[in-house]
Coordinates of C-alpha atoms in Angstrom, one line a residue:
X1 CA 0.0 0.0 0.0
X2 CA 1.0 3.6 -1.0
X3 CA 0.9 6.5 2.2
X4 CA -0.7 9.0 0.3
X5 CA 0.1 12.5 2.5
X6 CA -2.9 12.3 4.1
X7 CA -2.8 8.7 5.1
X8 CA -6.6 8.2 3.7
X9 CA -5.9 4.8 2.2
X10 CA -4.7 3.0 5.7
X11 CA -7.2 4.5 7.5
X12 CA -10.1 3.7 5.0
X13 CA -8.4 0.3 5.6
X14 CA -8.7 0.3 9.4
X15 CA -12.6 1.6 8.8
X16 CA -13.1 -1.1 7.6
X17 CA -11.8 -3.8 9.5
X18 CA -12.9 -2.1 12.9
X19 CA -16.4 -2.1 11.7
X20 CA -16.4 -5.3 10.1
X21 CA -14.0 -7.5 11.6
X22 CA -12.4 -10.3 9.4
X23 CA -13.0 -14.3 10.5
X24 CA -10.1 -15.6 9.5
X25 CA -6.7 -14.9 8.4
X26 CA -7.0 -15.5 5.0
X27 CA -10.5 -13.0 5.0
X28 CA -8.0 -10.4 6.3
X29 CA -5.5 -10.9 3.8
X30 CA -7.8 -10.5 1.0
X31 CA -9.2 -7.8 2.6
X32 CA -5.9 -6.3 3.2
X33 CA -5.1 -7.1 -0.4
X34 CA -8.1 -5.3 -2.1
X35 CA -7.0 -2.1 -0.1
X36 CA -3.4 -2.0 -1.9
X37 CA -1.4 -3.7 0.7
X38 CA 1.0 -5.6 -0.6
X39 CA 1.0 -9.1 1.0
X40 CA 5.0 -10.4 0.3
X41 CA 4.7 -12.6 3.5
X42 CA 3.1 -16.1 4.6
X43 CA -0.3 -15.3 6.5
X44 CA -0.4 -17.0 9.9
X45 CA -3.9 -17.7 12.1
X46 CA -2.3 -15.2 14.5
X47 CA -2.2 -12.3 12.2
X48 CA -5.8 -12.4 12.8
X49 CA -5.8 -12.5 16.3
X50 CA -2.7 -9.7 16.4
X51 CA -4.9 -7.4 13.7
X52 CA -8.1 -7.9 16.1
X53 CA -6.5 -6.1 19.2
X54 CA -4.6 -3.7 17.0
X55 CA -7.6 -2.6 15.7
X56 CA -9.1 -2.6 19.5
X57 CA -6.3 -0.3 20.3
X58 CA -7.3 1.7 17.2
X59 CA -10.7 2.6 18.1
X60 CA -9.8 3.5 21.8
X61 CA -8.0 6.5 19.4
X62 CA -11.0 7.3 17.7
X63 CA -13.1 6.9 20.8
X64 CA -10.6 9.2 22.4
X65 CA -12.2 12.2 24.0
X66 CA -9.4 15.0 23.6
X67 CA -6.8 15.5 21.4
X68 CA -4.1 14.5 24.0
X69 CA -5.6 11.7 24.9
X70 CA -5.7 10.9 20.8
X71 CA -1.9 11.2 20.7
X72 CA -1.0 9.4 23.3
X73 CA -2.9 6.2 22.5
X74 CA -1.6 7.2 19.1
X75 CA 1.7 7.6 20.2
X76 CA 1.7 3.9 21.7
X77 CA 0.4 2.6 18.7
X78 CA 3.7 3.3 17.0
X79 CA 6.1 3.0 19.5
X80 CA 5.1 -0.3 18.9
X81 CA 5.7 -0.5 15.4
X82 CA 9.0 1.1 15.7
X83 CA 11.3 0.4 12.9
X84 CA 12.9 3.3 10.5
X85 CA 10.9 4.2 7.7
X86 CA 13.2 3.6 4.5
X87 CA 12.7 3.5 0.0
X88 CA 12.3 0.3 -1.5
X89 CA 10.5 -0.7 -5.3
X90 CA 9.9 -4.1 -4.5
X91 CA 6.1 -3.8 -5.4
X92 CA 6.2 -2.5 -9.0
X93 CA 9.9 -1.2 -9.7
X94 CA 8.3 2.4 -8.3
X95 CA 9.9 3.8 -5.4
X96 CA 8.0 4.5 -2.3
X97 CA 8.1 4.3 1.9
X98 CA 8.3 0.9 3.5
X99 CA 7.8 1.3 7.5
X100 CA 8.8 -1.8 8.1
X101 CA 11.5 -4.3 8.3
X102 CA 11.4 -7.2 5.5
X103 CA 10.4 -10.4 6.8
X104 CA 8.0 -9.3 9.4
X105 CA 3.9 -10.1 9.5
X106 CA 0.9 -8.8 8.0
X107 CA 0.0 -8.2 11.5
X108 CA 3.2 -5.8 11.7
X109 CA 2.7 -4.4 8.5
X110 CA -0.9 -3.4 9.4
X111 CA 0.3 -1.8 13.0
X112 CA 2.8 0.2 11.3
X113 CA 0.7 1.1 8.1
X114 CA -2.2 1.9 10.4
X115 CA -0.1 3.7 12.8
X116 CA 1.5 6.1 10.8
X117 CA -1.4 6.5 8.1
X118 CA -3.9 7.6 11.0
X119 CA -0.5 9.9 12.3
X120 CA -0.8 11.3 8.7
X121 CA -4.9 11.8 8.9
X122 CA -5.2 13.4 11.8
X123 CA -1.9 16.1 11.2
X124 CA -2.8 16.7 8.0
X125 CA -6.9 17.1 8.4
X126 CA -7.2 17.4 12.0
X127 CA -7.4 15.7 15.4
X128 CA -10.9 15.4 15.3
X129 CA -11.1 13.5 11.8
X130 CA -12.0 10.5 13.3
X131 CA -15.4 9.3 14.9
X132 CA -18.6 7.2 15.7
X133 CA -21.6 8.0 13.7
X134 CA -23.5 10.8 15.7
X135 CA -27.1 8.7 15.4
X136 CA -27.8 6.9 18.6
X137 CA -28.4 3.7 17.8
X138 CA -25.2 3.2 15.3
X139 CA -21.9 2.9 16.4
X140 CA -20.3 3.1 13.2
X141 CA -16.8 4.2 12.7
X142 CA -16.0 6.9 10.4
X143 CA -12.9 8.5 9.2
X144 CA -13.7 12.5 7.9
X145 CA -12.2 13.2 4.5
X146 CA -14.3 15.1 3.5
X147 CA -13.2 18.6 2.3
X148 CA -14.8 20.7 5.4
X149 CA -14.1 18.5 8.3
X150 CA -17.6 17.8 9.5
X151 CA -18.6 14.7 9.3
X152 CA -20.7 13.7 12.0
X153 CA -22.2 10.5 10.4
X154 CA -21.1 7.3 8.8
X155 CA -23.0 7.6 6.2
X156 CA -25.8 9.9 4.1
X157 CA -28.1 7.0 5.5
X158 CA -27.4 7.6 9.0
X159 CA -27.4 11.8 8.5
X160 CA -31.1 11.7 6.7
X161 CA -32.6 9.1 9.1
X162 CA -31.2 11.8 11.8
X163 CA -32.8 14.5 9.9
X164 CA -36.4 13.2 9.6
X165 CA -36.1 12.2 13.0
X166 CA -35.4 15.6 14.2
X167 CA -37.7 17.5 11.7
X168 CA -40.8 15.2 13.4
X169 CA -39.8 16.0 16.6
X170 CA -39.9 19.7 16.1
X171 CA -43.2 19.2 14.3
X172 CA -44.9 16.7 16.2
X173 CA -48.4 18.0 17.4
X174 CA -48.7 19.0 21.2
X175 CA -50.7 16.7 23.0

């Protein structure tokens, strides 16, 4: 997978696993694989299990309350995945960032991709740009890219059921 600047692409990936979690290792690595990353590695059964508390540890960020708090889970998140970021064109002969060391899981590929593409999100767009969908009965993760950086919702779905709900409230006849 490709950091863009902005880190949108590991992040849409780690939308999309905390949301719907994979149910085996070789769900996640397709998953992984039809979101760009490049899977040079054997999968092992524990990937799974290693990807399912990293991306625990990833929604205590987004369910963080202050931006502080977001950086210092954050911060933990990559302190973990420590390893120097460095060029390689293994993929398709372009250069580009590897954070990782060769020979190391998809597990650890995903902490540090993850890591440092939500590092990249929320410098680059914000420390809020990351949330639960703001209807009450959906718990939905959602990562704001969108141009104005308010996104309260997971989806136009969620907003317009919000919407009607809140228009018949306001015009509900008084008993």
């Amino acid at each position: 997978m490709h950091l863009n600047p902005y880190g949108a692409d590991p992040v849409r990936l780690a939308v999309d696993l905390a949301n719907d979690p994979p149910g085996s290792a070789a769900e996640l690595a397709r998953r992984c694989q039809a979101a760009g990353v490049v899977i040079d590695m054997p999968v092992r059964d524990d990937d799974l299990t290693v990807t399912l508390r990293l991306v625990e540890q990833w929604s205590e960020i987004v369910d963080a309350t202050s931006a502080d708090e977001r950086a210092a889970l954050l911060n933990r998140m990559l302190a973990g995945a420590s390893t120097y970021p460095r060029l390689t064109n293994h993929a398709d002969g372009r250069w580009h960032l590897h954070y990782r060391d060769d020979g190391v899981s998809l597990s650890a590929v995903l902490r540090a991709l993850i890591g440092v593409g939500t590092a990249l999100h929320l410098t680059g767009r914000g420390m809020d740009r990351l949330g639960r969908c703001a209807l009450d009965e959906c718990r939905t993760i959602y990562a704001d890219l969108s141009r104005t950086g308010r996104q309260r919702y997971c989806s136009p779905r969620c907003a317009n059921r919000d919407a009607v709900r809140r228009h018949r409230t306001r015009h509900a006849p008084a008993h």
